[in-house]
Structure formats: C-alpha cells, structure tokens
mmCIF file of C-alpha atoms in Angstrom:
data_model
loop_
_atom_site.group_PDB
_atom_site.id
_atom_site.type_symbol
_atom_site.label_atom_id
_atom_site.label_comp_id
_atom_site.label_asym_id
_atom_site.label_seq_id
_atom_site.Cartn_x
_atom_site.Cartn_y
_atom_site.Cartn_z
ATOM 1 C CA MET A 13 20.665 24.825 -13.502
ATOM 2 C CA VAL A 14 19.129 24.649 -16.989
ATOM 3 C CA ARG A 15 15.587 25.989 -17.212
ATOM 4 C CA LEU A 16 13.268 24.655 -19.903
ATOM 5 C CA ASP A 17 11.073 27.269 -21.558
ATOM 6 C CA SER A 18 7.561 25.833 -21.324
ATOM 7 C CA ASP A 19 6.464 27.886 -24.350
ATOM 8 C CA LYS A 20 9.182 26.345 -26.482
ATOM 9 C CA LEU A 21 8.330 22.881 -25.243
ATOM 10 C CA ARG A 22 4.773 23.466 -26.363
ATOM 11 C CA GLY A 23 5.816 24.619 -29.797
ATOM 12 C CA SER A 24 5.324 28.347 -29.422
ATOM 13 C CA ASP A 25 8.931 29.524 -29.886
ATOM 14 C CA SER A 26 10.315 31.265 -32.971
ATOM 15 C CA ARG A 27 10.329 28.008 -34.970
ATOM 16 C CA PRO A 28 7.040 26.706 -36.339
ATOM 17 C CA LYS A 29 5.661 23.657 -34.527
ATOM 18 C CA LYS A 30 5.927 21.691 -37.788
ATOM 19 C CA ASP A 31 9.709 22.208 -37.811
ATOM 20 C CA ILE A 32 9.985 21.007 -34.230
ATOM 21 C CA LEU A 33 8.040 17.853 -35.075
ATOM 22 C CA ASN A 34 10.286 17.290 -38.082
ATOM 23 C CA ILE A 35 13.317 17.489 -35.803
ATOM 24 C CA GLU A 36 11.686 15.020 -33.396
ATOM 25 C CA THR A 37 10.829 12.683 -36.282
ATOM 26 C CA ALA A 38 14.431 12.792 -37.464
ATOM 27 C CA SER A 39 15.571 12.009 -33.923
ATOM 28 C CA VAL A 40 13.283 8.970 -33.835
ATOM 29 C CA GLN A 41 14.653 7.750 -37.167
ATOM 30 C CA ASN A 42 18.222 8.102 -35.906
ATOM 31 C CA ALA A 43 17.551 6.363 -32.618
ATOM 32 C CA ASN A 44 19.746 3.318 -32.022
ATOM 33 C CA SER A 45 17.168 1.116 -30.309
ATOM 34 C CA GLU A 46 13.436 0.545 -30.029
ATOM 35 C CA LEU A 47 13.599 1.871 -26.460
ATOM 36 C CA GLU A 48 15.018 5.182 -27.675
ATOM 37 C CA LYS A 49 12.421 5.417 -30.435
ATOM 38 C CA PHE A 50 9.573 4.702 -28.064
ATOM 39 C CA SER A 51 10.951 7.132 -25.461
ATOM 40 C CA LEU A 52 11.091 9.919 -28.048
ATOM 41 C CA PHE A 53 7.531 9.075 -29.076
ATOM 42 C CA VAL A 54 6.435 9.320 -25.440
ATOM 43 C CA LEU A 55 8.155 12.687 -25.015
ATOM 44 C CA ARG A 56 6.584 14.037 -28.198
ATOM 45 C CA THR A 57 3.116 12.936 -27.012
ATOM 46 C CA ILE A 58 3.616 14.656 -23.657
ATOM 47 C CA ILE A 59 4.621 17.884 -25.399
ATOM 48 C CA ASP A 60 1.724 17.670 -27.878
ATOM 49 C CA GLU A 61 -0.738 17.333 -24.991
ATOM 50 C CA SER A 62 0.819 20.279 -23.114
ATOM 51 C CA VAL A 63 1.655 18.119 -20.104
ATOM 52 C CA PRO A 64 4.714 19.083 -18.002
ATOM 53 C CA PRO A 65 7.521 16.651 -19.026
ATOM 54 C CA THR A 66 8.412 15.650 -15.473
ATOM 55 C CA PRO A 67 9.948 12.219 -14.720
ATOM 56 C CA SER A 68 6.693 11.150 -13.071
ATOM 57 C CA ASN A 69 4.571 12.166 -16.065
ATOM 58 C CA PHE A 70 7.043 10.526 -18.437
ATOM 59 C CA GLN A 71 6.664 7.212 -16.565
ATOM 60 C CA ILE A 72 2.871 7.504 -16.595
ATOM 61 C CA TYR A 73 2.752 8.197 -20.335
ATOM 62 C CA PHE A 74 5.354 5.517 -21.023
ATOM 63 C CA GLU A 75 3.069 2.898 -19.468
ATOM 64 C CA LYS A 76 -0.102 4.430 -20.889
ATOM 65 C CA LEU A 77 1.142 4.433 -24.503
ATOM 66 C CA LEU A 78 2.619 0.981 -24.028
ATOM 67 C CA ASP A 79 -0.889 -0.440 -23.570
ATOM 68 C CA ASN A 80 -1.610 0.056 -27.277
ATOM 69 C CA LYS A 81 1.516 -1.738 -28.476
ATOM 70 C CA PRO A 82 1.838 -5.425 -29.529
ATOM 71 C CA MET A 83 2.336 -7.894 -26.688
ATOM 72 C CA ALA A 84 5.880 -8.850 -27.726
ATOM 73 C CA PHE A 85 6.976 -5.208 -27.778
ATOM 74 C CA LYS A 86 5.171 -4.573 -24.488
ATOM 75 C CA LYS A 87 7.024 -7.429 -22.757
ATOM 76 C CA ARG A 88 10.391 -6.121 -23.961
ATOM 77 C CA MET A 89 9.647 -2.623 -22.686
ATOM 78 C CA GLN A 90 8.334 -3.955 -19.370
ATOM 79 C CA GLY A 91 11.662 -5.687 -18.970
ATOM 80 C CA TYR A 92 13.334 -2.267 -18.924
ATOM 81 C CA LEU A 93 10.821 -1.026 -16.364
ATOM 82 C CA GLU A 94 11.506 -3.961 -14.068
ATOM 83 C CA GLU A 95 15.209 -3.104 -14.086
ATOM 84 C CA ASP A 96 14.501 0.346 -12.646
ATOM 85 C CA ASP A 97 14.931 0.946 -8.943
ATOM 86 C CA ALA A 98 11.811 0.931 -6.792
ATOM 87 C CA SER A 99 10.198 4.305 -6.269
ATOM 88 C CA ALA A 100 10.606 6.139 -2.966
ATOM 89 C CA ASP A 101 7.076 5.240 -1.894
ATOM 90 C CA GLU A 102 7.580 1.553 -2.722
ATOM 91 C CA TYR A 103 10.789 1.546 -0.693
ATOM 92 C CA ARG A 104 9.059 3.285 2.180
ATOM 93 C CA ALA A 105 6.240 0.752 2.084
ATOM 94 C CA LYS A 106 8.773 -2.070 2.320
ATOM 95 C CA MET A 107 10.467 -0.383 5.271
ATOM 96 C CA GLU A 108 7.154 -0.025 7.078
ATOM 97 C CA ARG A 109 6.482 -3.746 6.741
ATOM 98 C CA GLU A 110 9.872 -4.489 8.265
ATOM 99 C CA ILE A 111 9.391 -1.992 11.094
ATOM 100 C CA LYS A 112 6.026 -3.485 11.987
ATOM 101 C CA GLU A 113 7.581 -6.935 12.024
ATOM 102 C CA GLY A 114 10.314 -5.606 14.320
ATOM 103 C CA PHE A 115 7.647 -4.139 16.599
ATOM 104 C CA THR A 116 6.034 -7.568 16.863
ATOM 105 C CA GLN A 117 9.383 -9.123 17.821
ATOM 106 C CA ILE A 118 10.019 -6.491 20.489
ATOM 107 C CA LYS A 119 6.632 -7.094 22.080
ATOM 108 C CA GLY A 120 7.354 -10.838 22.094
ATOM 109 C CA ILE A 121 10.686 -10.326 23.873
ATOM 110 C CA VAL A 122 9.138 -8.110 26.529
ATOM 111 C CA LYS A 123 6.364 -10.637 27.054
ATOM 112 C CA VAL A 124 8.880 -13.439 27.635
ATOM 113 C CA VAL A 125 10.954 -11.351 30.044
ATOM 114 C CA SER A 126 7.786 -10.384 31.899
ATOM 115 C CA THR A 127 6.882 -14.046 32.270
ATOM 116 C CA ILE A 128 10.331 -14.825 33.672
ATOM 117 C CA TYR A 129 9.945 -12.030 36.174
ATOM 118 C CA LYS A 130 6.587 -13.371 37.318
ATOM 119 C CA ASN A 131 8.063 -16.852 37.696
ATOM 120 C CA LEU A 132 10.862 -15.504 39.875
ATOM 121 C CA ASN A 133 8.324 -13.854 42.148
ATOM 122 C CA ILE A 134 6.432 -17.117 42.409
ATOM 123 C CA MET A 135 9.638 -18.938 43.282
ATOM 124 C CA LYS A 136 10.385 -16.356 45.940
ATOM 125 C CA GLN A 137 7.036 -16.971 47.585
ATOM 126 C CA ILE A 138 7.535 -20.730 47.488
ATOM 127 C CA VAL A 139 10.947 -20.538 49.121
ATOM 128 C CA LYS A 140 9.617 -18.156 51.753
ATOM 129 C CA LYS A 141 6.785 -20.527 52.556
ATOM 130 C CA ARG A 142 9.064 -23.542 52.813
ATOM 131 C CA SER A 143 11.459 -21.563 54.986
ATOM 132 C CA GLN A 144 8.698 -20.835 57.477
ATOM 133 C CA GLU A 145 7.712 -24.484 57.528
ATOM 134 C CA LEU A 146 11.269 -25.594 58.243
ATOM 135 C CA LYS A 147 11.576 -23.123 61.086
ATOM 136 C CA LEU A 148 8.553 -24.601 62.728
ATOM 137 C CA ASN A 149 9.629 -28.203 62.288
ATOM 138 C CA THR A 150 13.406 -28.150 62.932
ATOM 139 C CA THR A 151 16.019 -26.477 65.094
ATOM 140 C CA GLN A 152 19.015 -27.231 62.948
ATOM 141 C CA LEU A 153 21.118 -24.107 62.714
ATOM 142 C CA SER A 154 22.698 -25.126 59.444
ATOM 143 C CA THR A 155 19.317 -25.468 57.807
ATOM 144 C CA ASP A 156 18.338 -21.988 58.921
ATOM 145 C CA ASN A 157 21.587 -20.551 57.674
ATOM 146 C CA THR A 158 21.196 -22.242 54.305
ATOM 147 C CA LEU A 159 17.678 -21.000 53.897
ATOM 148 C CA SER A 160 18.739 -17.523 54.952
ATOM 149 C CA LYS A 161 21.448 -17.434 52.339
ATOM 150 C CA LEU A 162 19.059 -18.827 49.740
ATOM 151 C CA ASN A 163 16.621 -16.038 50.524
ATOM 152 C CA GLU A 164 19.396 -13.441 50.221
ATOM 153 C CA ASP A 165 20.435 -14.808 46.833
ATOM 154 C CA ILE A 166 16.880 -14.788 45.563
ATOM 155 C CA GLU A 167 16.381 -11.238 46.837
ATOM 156 C CA LYS A 168 19.490 -10.114 44.986
ATOM 157 C CA LEU A 169 18.368 -11.883 41.825
ATOM 158 C CA THR A 170 14.897 -10.419 42.081
ATOM 159 C CA SER A 171 16.280 -6.931 42.667
ATOM 160 C CA LEU A 172 18.593 -7.259 39.675
ATOM 161 C CA THR A 173 15.806 -8.601 37.476
ATOM 162 C CA GLN A 174 13.517 -5.801 38.548
ATOM 163 C CA LYS A 175 16.128 -3.210 37.578
ATOM 164 C CA GLN A 176 16.559 -4.891 34.205
ATOM 165 C CA MET A 177 12.822 -4.861 33.714
ATOM 166 C CA GLU A 178 12.691 -1.135 34.446
ATOM 167 C CA VAL A 179 15.369 -0.549 31.813
ATOM 168 C CA LEU A 180 13.502 -2.743 29.332
ATOM 169 C CA LYS A 181 10.256 -0.902 30.058
ATOM 170 C CA ASP A 182 12.004 2.399 29.385
ATOM 171 C CA TYR A 183 13.386 1.110 26.085
ATOM 172 C CA TYR A 184 9.990 -0.313 25.213
ATOM 173 C CA SER A 185 8.152 2.952 25.945
ATOM 174 C CA LYS A 186 10.548 4.902 23.735
ATOM 175 C CA THR A 187 10.239 2.301 20.987
ATOM 176 C CA VAL A 188 6.452 2.484 21.144
ATOM 177 C CA GLU A 189 6.587 6.268 20.761
ATOM 178 C CA ILE A 190 8.882 6.025 17.746
ATOM 179 C CA LEU A 191 6.868 3.307 16.037
ATOM 180 C CA LYS A 192 3.616 5.105 16.806
ATOM 181 C CA ASP A 193 5.015 8.142 15.009
ATOM 182 C CA VAL A 194 6.005 5.952 12.066
ATOM 183 C CA GLU A 195 2.547 4.373 12.042
ATOM 184 C CA ASP A 196 0.886 7.804 12.006
ATOM 185 C CA LYS A 197 2.922 8.646 8.905
ATOM 186 C CA ALA A 198 2.432 5.232 7.310
ATOM 187 C CA ILE A 199 1.325 5.032 3.683
ATOM 188 C CA PHE A 200 1.016 1.262 3.487
ATOM 189 C CA ASP A 201 -1.777 -1.159 4.389
ATOM 190 C CA SER A 202 0.221 -4.175 5.533
ATOM 191 C CA LYS A 203 -2.865 -6.397 5.722
ATOM 192 C CA TYR A 204 -3.664 -6.233 1.999
ATOM 193 C CA GLY A 205 -0.276 -5.266 0.554
ATOM 194 C CA VAL A 206 -1.450 -1.964 -0.980
ATOM 195 C CA TYR A 207 -1.409 1.724 0.007
ATOM 196 C CA ASN A 208 -3.694 2.929 2.811
ATOM 197 C CA LYS A 209 -6.624 5.355 2.819
ATOM 198 C CA LYS A 210 -4.597 8.281 4.122
ATOM 199 C CA TYR A 211 -2.092 8.002 1.294
ATOM 200 C CA LEU A 212 -4.902 7.571 -1.243
ATOM 201 C CA LEU A 213 -6.687 10.757 -0.153
ATOM 202 C CA LYS A 214 -3.405 12.676 -0.141
ATOM 203 C CA SER A 215 -2.605 11.425 -3.656
ATOM 204 C CA LEU A 216 -6.135 12.220 -4.847
ATOM 205 C CA GLN A 217 -5.859 15.801 -3.621
ATOM 206 C CA LYS A 218 -2.433 16.200 -5.218
ATOM 207 C CA GLU A 219 -3.722 14.843 -8.519
ATOM 208 C CA LEU A 220 -6.840 17.039 -8.373
ATOM 209 C CA ASP A 221 -4.613 20.095 -7.922
ATOM 210 C CA SER A 222 -2.561 18.976 -10.925
ATOM 211 C CA VAL A 223 -5.693 18.489 -13.053
ATOM 212 C CA ARG A 224 -6.890 21.981 -12.104
ATOM 213 C CA GLN A 225 -3.554 23.416 -13.179
ATOM 214 C CA TYR A 226 -2.851 21.445 -16.362
ATOM 215 C CA ASN A 227 -6.329 20.177 -17.332
ATOM 216 C CA HIS A 228 -5.296 16.595 -18.117
ATOM 217 C CA LYS A 229 -7.507 13.517 -17.678
ATOM 218 C CA THR A 230 -7.299 11.284 -14.610
ATOM 219 C CA SER A 231 -9.735 8.652 -13.374
ATOM 220 C CA LEU A 232 -10.586 6.921 -10.113
ATOM 221 C CA VAL A 233 -11.781 3.303 -10.032
ATOM 222 C CA MET A 234 -13.257 1.763 -6.881
ATOM 223 C CA MET A 235 -13.947 -1.922 -6.286
ATOM 224 C CA LYS A 236 -15.315 -4.247 -3.613
ATOM 225 C CA ILE A 237 -16.392 -7.848 -3.272
ATOM 226 C CA LYS A 238 -20.181 -8.188 -3.131
ATOM 227 C CA ASP A 239 -21.689 -8.809 0.303
ATOM 228 C CA SER A 240 -23.532 -11.819 -1.127
ATOM 229 C CA VAL A 241 -20.159 -13.537 -1.608
ATOM 230 C CA PHE A 242 -19.129 -12.926 2.013
ATOM 231 C CA ASP A 243 -22.503 -14.223 3.227
ATOM 232 C CA LYS A 244 -21.401 -17.673 2.051
ATOM 233 C CA ILE A 245 -18.090 -17.531 3.954
ATOM 234 C CA VAL A 246 -18.285 -18.326 7.669
ATOM 235 C CA THR A 247 -15.052 -17.090 9.244
ATOM 236 C CA VAL A 248 -13.410 -13.659 9.199
ATOM 237 C CA ARG A 249 -10.075 -15.308 8.436
ATOM 238 C CA GLU A 250 -11.407 -16.877 5.227
ATOM 239 C CA ARG A 251 -12.977 -13.586 4.176
ATOM 240 C CA ASP A 252 -9.643 -11.861 4.708
ATOM 241 C CA ILE A 253 -7.845 -14.486 2.628
ATOM 242 C CA LEU A 254 -10.257 -13.962 -0.258
ATOM 243 C CA THR A 255 -9.926 -10.167 -0.026
ATOM 244 C CA LYS A 256 -6.119 -10.409 0.022
ATOM 245 C CA ASN A 257 -6.191 -12.520 -3.139
ATOM 246 C CA ILE A 258 -8.393 -9.934 -4.861
ATOM 247 C CA ALA A 259 -5.968 -7.178 -3.790
ATOM 248 C CA LYS A 260 -3.100 -9.139 -5.364
ATOM 249 C CA LEU A 261 -5.016 -9.379 -8.639
ATOM 250 C CA LEU A 262 -5.636 -5.628 -8.606
ATOM 251 C CA MET A 263 -1.912 -5.063 -8.189
ATOM 252 C CA LYS A 264 -1.228 -7.501 -11.010
ATOM 253 C CA THR A 265 -3.523 -5.766 -13.502
ATOM 254 C CA SER A 266 -2.551 -2.178 -12.592
ATOM 255 C CA ARG A 267 0.227 -0.048 -14.066
ATOM 256 C CA ARG A 268 3.253 0.841 -11.973
ATOM 257 C CA SER A 269 2.146 4.475 -11.986
ATOM 258 C CA ASP A 270 -1.334 3.565 -10.684
ATOM 259 C CA ILE A 271 -1.981 3.950 -6.972
ATOM 260 C CA VAL A 272 -3.791 0.895 -5.623
ATOM 261 C CA ALA A 273 -5.102 1.480 -2.098
ATOM 262 C CA HIS A 274 -7.472 0.078 0.507
ATOM 263 C CA TYR A 275 -10.110 2.758 1.093
ATOM 264 C CA GLY A 276 -11.609 0.842 4.013
ATOM 265 C CA GLY A 277 -14.284 -1.767 4.711
ATOM 266 C CA GLY A 278 -12.999 -4.008 1.929
ATOM 267 C CA VAL A 279 -13.321 -1.237 -0.680
ATOM 268 C CA PHE A 280 -10.272 -0.752 -2.899
ATOM 269 C CA ALA A 281 -9.401 2.225 -5.077
ATOM 270 C CA ILE A 282 -7.141 2.660 -8.099
ATOM 271 C CA LEU A 283 -6.026 6.178 -8.979
ATOM 272 C CA MET A 284 -5.176 6.124 -12.699
ATOM 273 C CA LYS A 285 -3.169 9.224 -13.558
ATOM 274 C CA HIS A 286 -3.410 10.694 -17.081
ATOM 275 C CA THR A 287 -6.181 8.215 -17.889
ATOM 276 C CA ASP A 288 -9.466 9.279 -19.488
ATOM 277 C CA LEU A 289 -12.813 7.568 -18.918
ATOM 278 C CA ASN A 290 -12.480 5.440 -22.035
ATOM 279 C CA SER A 291 -9.163 4.008 -20.840
ATOM 280 C CA ALA A 292 -10.547 3.573 -17.315
ATOM 281 C CA GLN A 293 -13.458 1.576 -18.751
ATOM 282 C CA LYS A 294 -11.007 -0.699 -20.564
ATOM 283 C CA ALA A 295 -9.097 -1.117 -17.304
ATOM 284 C CA CYS A 296 -12.329 -2.167 -15.541
ATOM 285 C CA GLU A 297 -12.968 -4.689 -18.296
ATOM 286 C CA ARG A 298 -9.481 -6.121 -17.743
ATOM 287 C CA ILE A 299 -10.067 -6.248 -13.978
ATOM 288 C CA GLY A 300 -13.368 -8.062 -14.488
ATOM 289 C CA GLU A 301 -11.870 -10.551 -16.943
ATOM 290 C CA LEU A 302 -8.956 -11.300 -14.634
ATOM 291 C CA ILE A 303 -11.014 -11.729 -11.461
ATOM 292 C CA TYR A 304 -13.903 -13.635 -13.065
ATOM 293 C CA GLY A 305 -11.399 -15.812 -14.897
ATOM 294 C CA THR A 306 -9.682 -16.787 -11.641
ATOM 295 C CA SER A 307 -10.861 -19.677 -9.451
ATOM 296 C CA PHE A 308 -11.129 -19.064 -5.708
ATOM 297 C CA PHE A 309 -11.302 -21.861 -3.142
ATOM 298 C CA ILE A 310 -12.128 -21.954 0.583
ATOM 299 C CA ASP A 311 -11.391 -25.328 2.209
ATOM 300 C CA GLU A 312 -11.354 -27.002 -1.235
ATOM 301 C CA ALA A 313 -14.807 -25.565 -2.023
ATOM 302 C CA GLU A 314 -14.870 -23.178 -4.979
ATOM 303 C CA ILE A 315 -16.337 -19.748 -4.298
ATOM 304 C CA GLU A 316 -18.320 -17.997 -7.025
ATOM 305 C CA ILE A 317 -16.840 -14.513 -7.043
ATOM 306 C CA ASP A 318 -18.808 -11.351 -7.730
ATOM 307 C CA ILE A 319 -17.434 -7.817 -7.536
ATOM 308 C CA GLU A 320 -18.583 -4.216 -7.858
ATOM 309 C CA LEU A 321 -16.763 -1.598 -9.953
ATOM 310 C CA GLY A 322 -17.322 2.153 -10.142
ATOM 311 C CA ILE A 323 -15.505 4.865 -12.137
ATOM 312 C CA MET A 324 -15.276 8.606 -11.583
ATOM 313 C CA PRO A 325 -13.320 11.252 -13.490
ATOM 314 C CA ILE A 326 -11.103 13.573 -11.461
ATOM 315 C CA ASP A 327 -13.122 16.670 -12.308
ATOM 316 C CA PRO A 328 -11.507 20.000 -11.316
ATOM 317 C CA ARG A 329 -14.956 21.478 -10.554
ATOM 318 C CA TYR A 330 -15.520 19.122 -7.606
ATOM 319 C CA ASP A 331 -13.677 18.130 -4.451
ATOM 320 C CA ILE A 332 -12.259 14.762 -3.446
ATOM 321 C CA GLU A 333 -15.209 13.798 -1.242
ATOM 322 C CA GLU A 334 -17.692 14.309 -4.094
ATOM 323 C CA ILE A 335 -15.542 12.259 -6.463
ATOM 324 C CA VAL A 336 -15.219 9.350 -4.020
ATOM 325 C CA ILE A 337 -18.935 9.407 -3.153
ATOM 326 C CA GLY A 338 -19.797 9.336 -6.866
ATOM 327 C CA ALA A 339 -17.831 6.107 -7.301
ATOM 328 C CA LEU A 340 -19.171 4.513 -4.104
ATOM 329 C CA ASP A 341 -22.793 5.278 -5.018
ATOM 330 C CA VAL A 342 -22.718 3.172 -8.196
ATOM 331 C CA LEU A 343 -20.938 0.157 -6.693
ATOM 332 C CA PRO A 344 -24.110 -1.697 -5.540
ATOM 333 C CA LYS A 345 -25.605 -1.333 -9.039
ATOM 334 C CA THR A 346 -22.793 -3.317 -10.656
ATOM 335 C CA GLY A 347 -21.903 -6.997 -10.697
ATOM 336 C CA LYS A 348 -21.239 -10.091 -12.724
ATOM 337 C CA ASN A 349 -24.852 -10.510 -13.845
ATOM 338 C CA THR A 350 -25.691 -6.804 -14.288
ATOM 339 C CA GLU A 351 -23.269 -4.064 -15.344
ATOM 340 C CA VAL A 352 -19.607 -4.992 -14.912
ATOM 341 C CA TYR A 353 -18.919 -1.343 -14.090
ATOM 342 C CA LEU A 354 -20.691 2.009 -14.063
ATOM 343 C CA ILE A 355 -19.528 5.620 -14.309
ATOM 344 C CA GLY A 356 -20.710 7.660 -11.351
ATOM 345 C CA LYS A 357 -22.347 11.080 -11.477
ATOM 346 C CA PHE A 358 -21.915 14.286 -9.524
ATOM 347 C CA ASP A 359 -24.838 15.512 -7.417
ATOM 348 C CA GLY A 360 -27.060 12.762 -8.801
ATOM 349 C CA ARG A 361 -26.733 14.100 -12.368
#
C-alpha cells in the first residue's frame, strides 16, 4: 500500500511550494485533454485548501469548480460524470424501491390466497347445508353416497389448502421480518424520491465531524412549500403531487455530491458539502428561479407557488440539532414576496 505524506501534499516537504505548483502547472500544460487539465486543476485546488484528496472530496470539488465554468464546457464535463457508475448509496436506494415493490406484491398474493381459502370454507358450509336438506327430503342411497363422497373430497381439499396457507403464513412472517429489518436500515424516502431523515441526520453528523477535523466550509439549505399554497388545494393526493414535483426540481438543481432529503412534514433539506455561505446563497437563488419559473397545475388550474428557504453553515462549535433549528426558524420569514432566502442564526444571534 502506498501512503501519501499529508505534509508533502500540502506543500511542506523539502521542495518549496512554488516548485510544486510549477510542476503541477507543467502537468496541466502537458495534459492531453480538457478533462485531464480540469482534473489537475481540481486536485491542485484541493491541495491548496488543505482538504484531504479523497475520491469523495475530489468529486465534490470537481462539481463545485465546474459551476464557474462556461456552459459549453460544463455540459461536456457533465457528460463524463453521467458515464460514471452510480454511487453505493444511489444503488442502495434503487434496491430499496424494488424491495418495497416486491413487498407489495407478496401482500397481494397472500390476500388473494386468503380470499380463496375463505371461499372454500363458504362452499363447504353450503354443501353441508344442502346435504342435510337432501337427507330430510329423500331416501335415495345413491344420493347419500354421492353427497358423502363430495363432503370427503371437500374436506381433503380444505385440509390441503389449510396446510398450504400455514406454509404461506410462515413464509410471509419471515419475509415481513426481513423487510422490516431492511426498512429500519433504509436511507431512501420512496414517496418523494429523495433520501430520508435518518440518512440526512447521519450525513450531517458525519460532515460536522469532518468540518471539525479539517475546517472546511459546508452549508445546509432547508425548503418547504408555504402553508398558504396548500390551503388552496383540497385533497391530500393533490398536495402530495405538488410536493413530489418540487422534490424533483430540487434534485434537478442540486449537484450529484449534494444530499437531498425529506426532513419530514414536507420540509426538504440539501446538504451542500464544501460549500460556503456565498455559494449556498447562489444555490438558493437558482432554486428560487427554477421553482418560480415553473408552472404548476392541479386539475387544469394553475397554482401560484410560494416556497420558504433557509440556510445554515455547518459550524463546528454547534451540534446538528442547533444547525437544523437555525434553518427551520427562518423559513416562515421567507417567500416570493419577501426574502427569497435567509441565513439562520445560532441561539437567536
């Protein structure tokens, strides 16, 4: 295993930092493609800012520095990003959607089998009733024998079905336990197509620990649709449709390295790693422009959208709860006709 000396990466080895930068500049000049040149520029920026050059940080800085490039160049670079394999979390989120769909199918199968079983019991009672009626109204031996055999066949069928149901119930119980375990570990909110609150809080804590160790800038943005908008929408289904469309727009405007999650109660959060407040403000402006520039319709009637946006820095002096509360507190003070977004404060300061 090759170990990288962090001091050398930060320019504190025996060679002056100027010489290292000259070597990097020469490498950029000799690069064979714009992707190589940009990648070397990203790496040099990471080193200059004393950020650990991990694959995750490289991706974050790649996307962050790409924001300042011309649109044509940005589209070409994004093409390379789209060719990359999905991250482990994205793959896991996809698997969870499929598992939940499978769970729905299993419950449907059991429901159908249960209905069949109930119908067989009903048929048994009907035959039994008719058998008693025939015994009272006829003395034909052949009729009695036929009914007797019919009852025996139905008993056998019922017994067999009951055994099958017990096996199915056993399979079902085990499946429920497995899927419940998967659900407890889930990171994905299948309703809105983003990460869930549990994964958000876990990621926030991990990022806070990283900020405390390396002292880089990270920001949290929180967003919700104003209650006044929902007051004009009658059904829960229509409210959910509108919220899902907003969630899709948040995913569209976010970077791949951003974590977009549903915090709960229609409040969404975007964890923007290695992003200072100035960049987070620009991101909120983009979110506002995208959402306010989009038309929303419910039953062919256009809905006037209004959202709330709050920003908080991931400050190493505070905990996750204080950071989240700071963003939530300023949400009601923002909107289309007031402040598009506001930066929250700690402890009311």
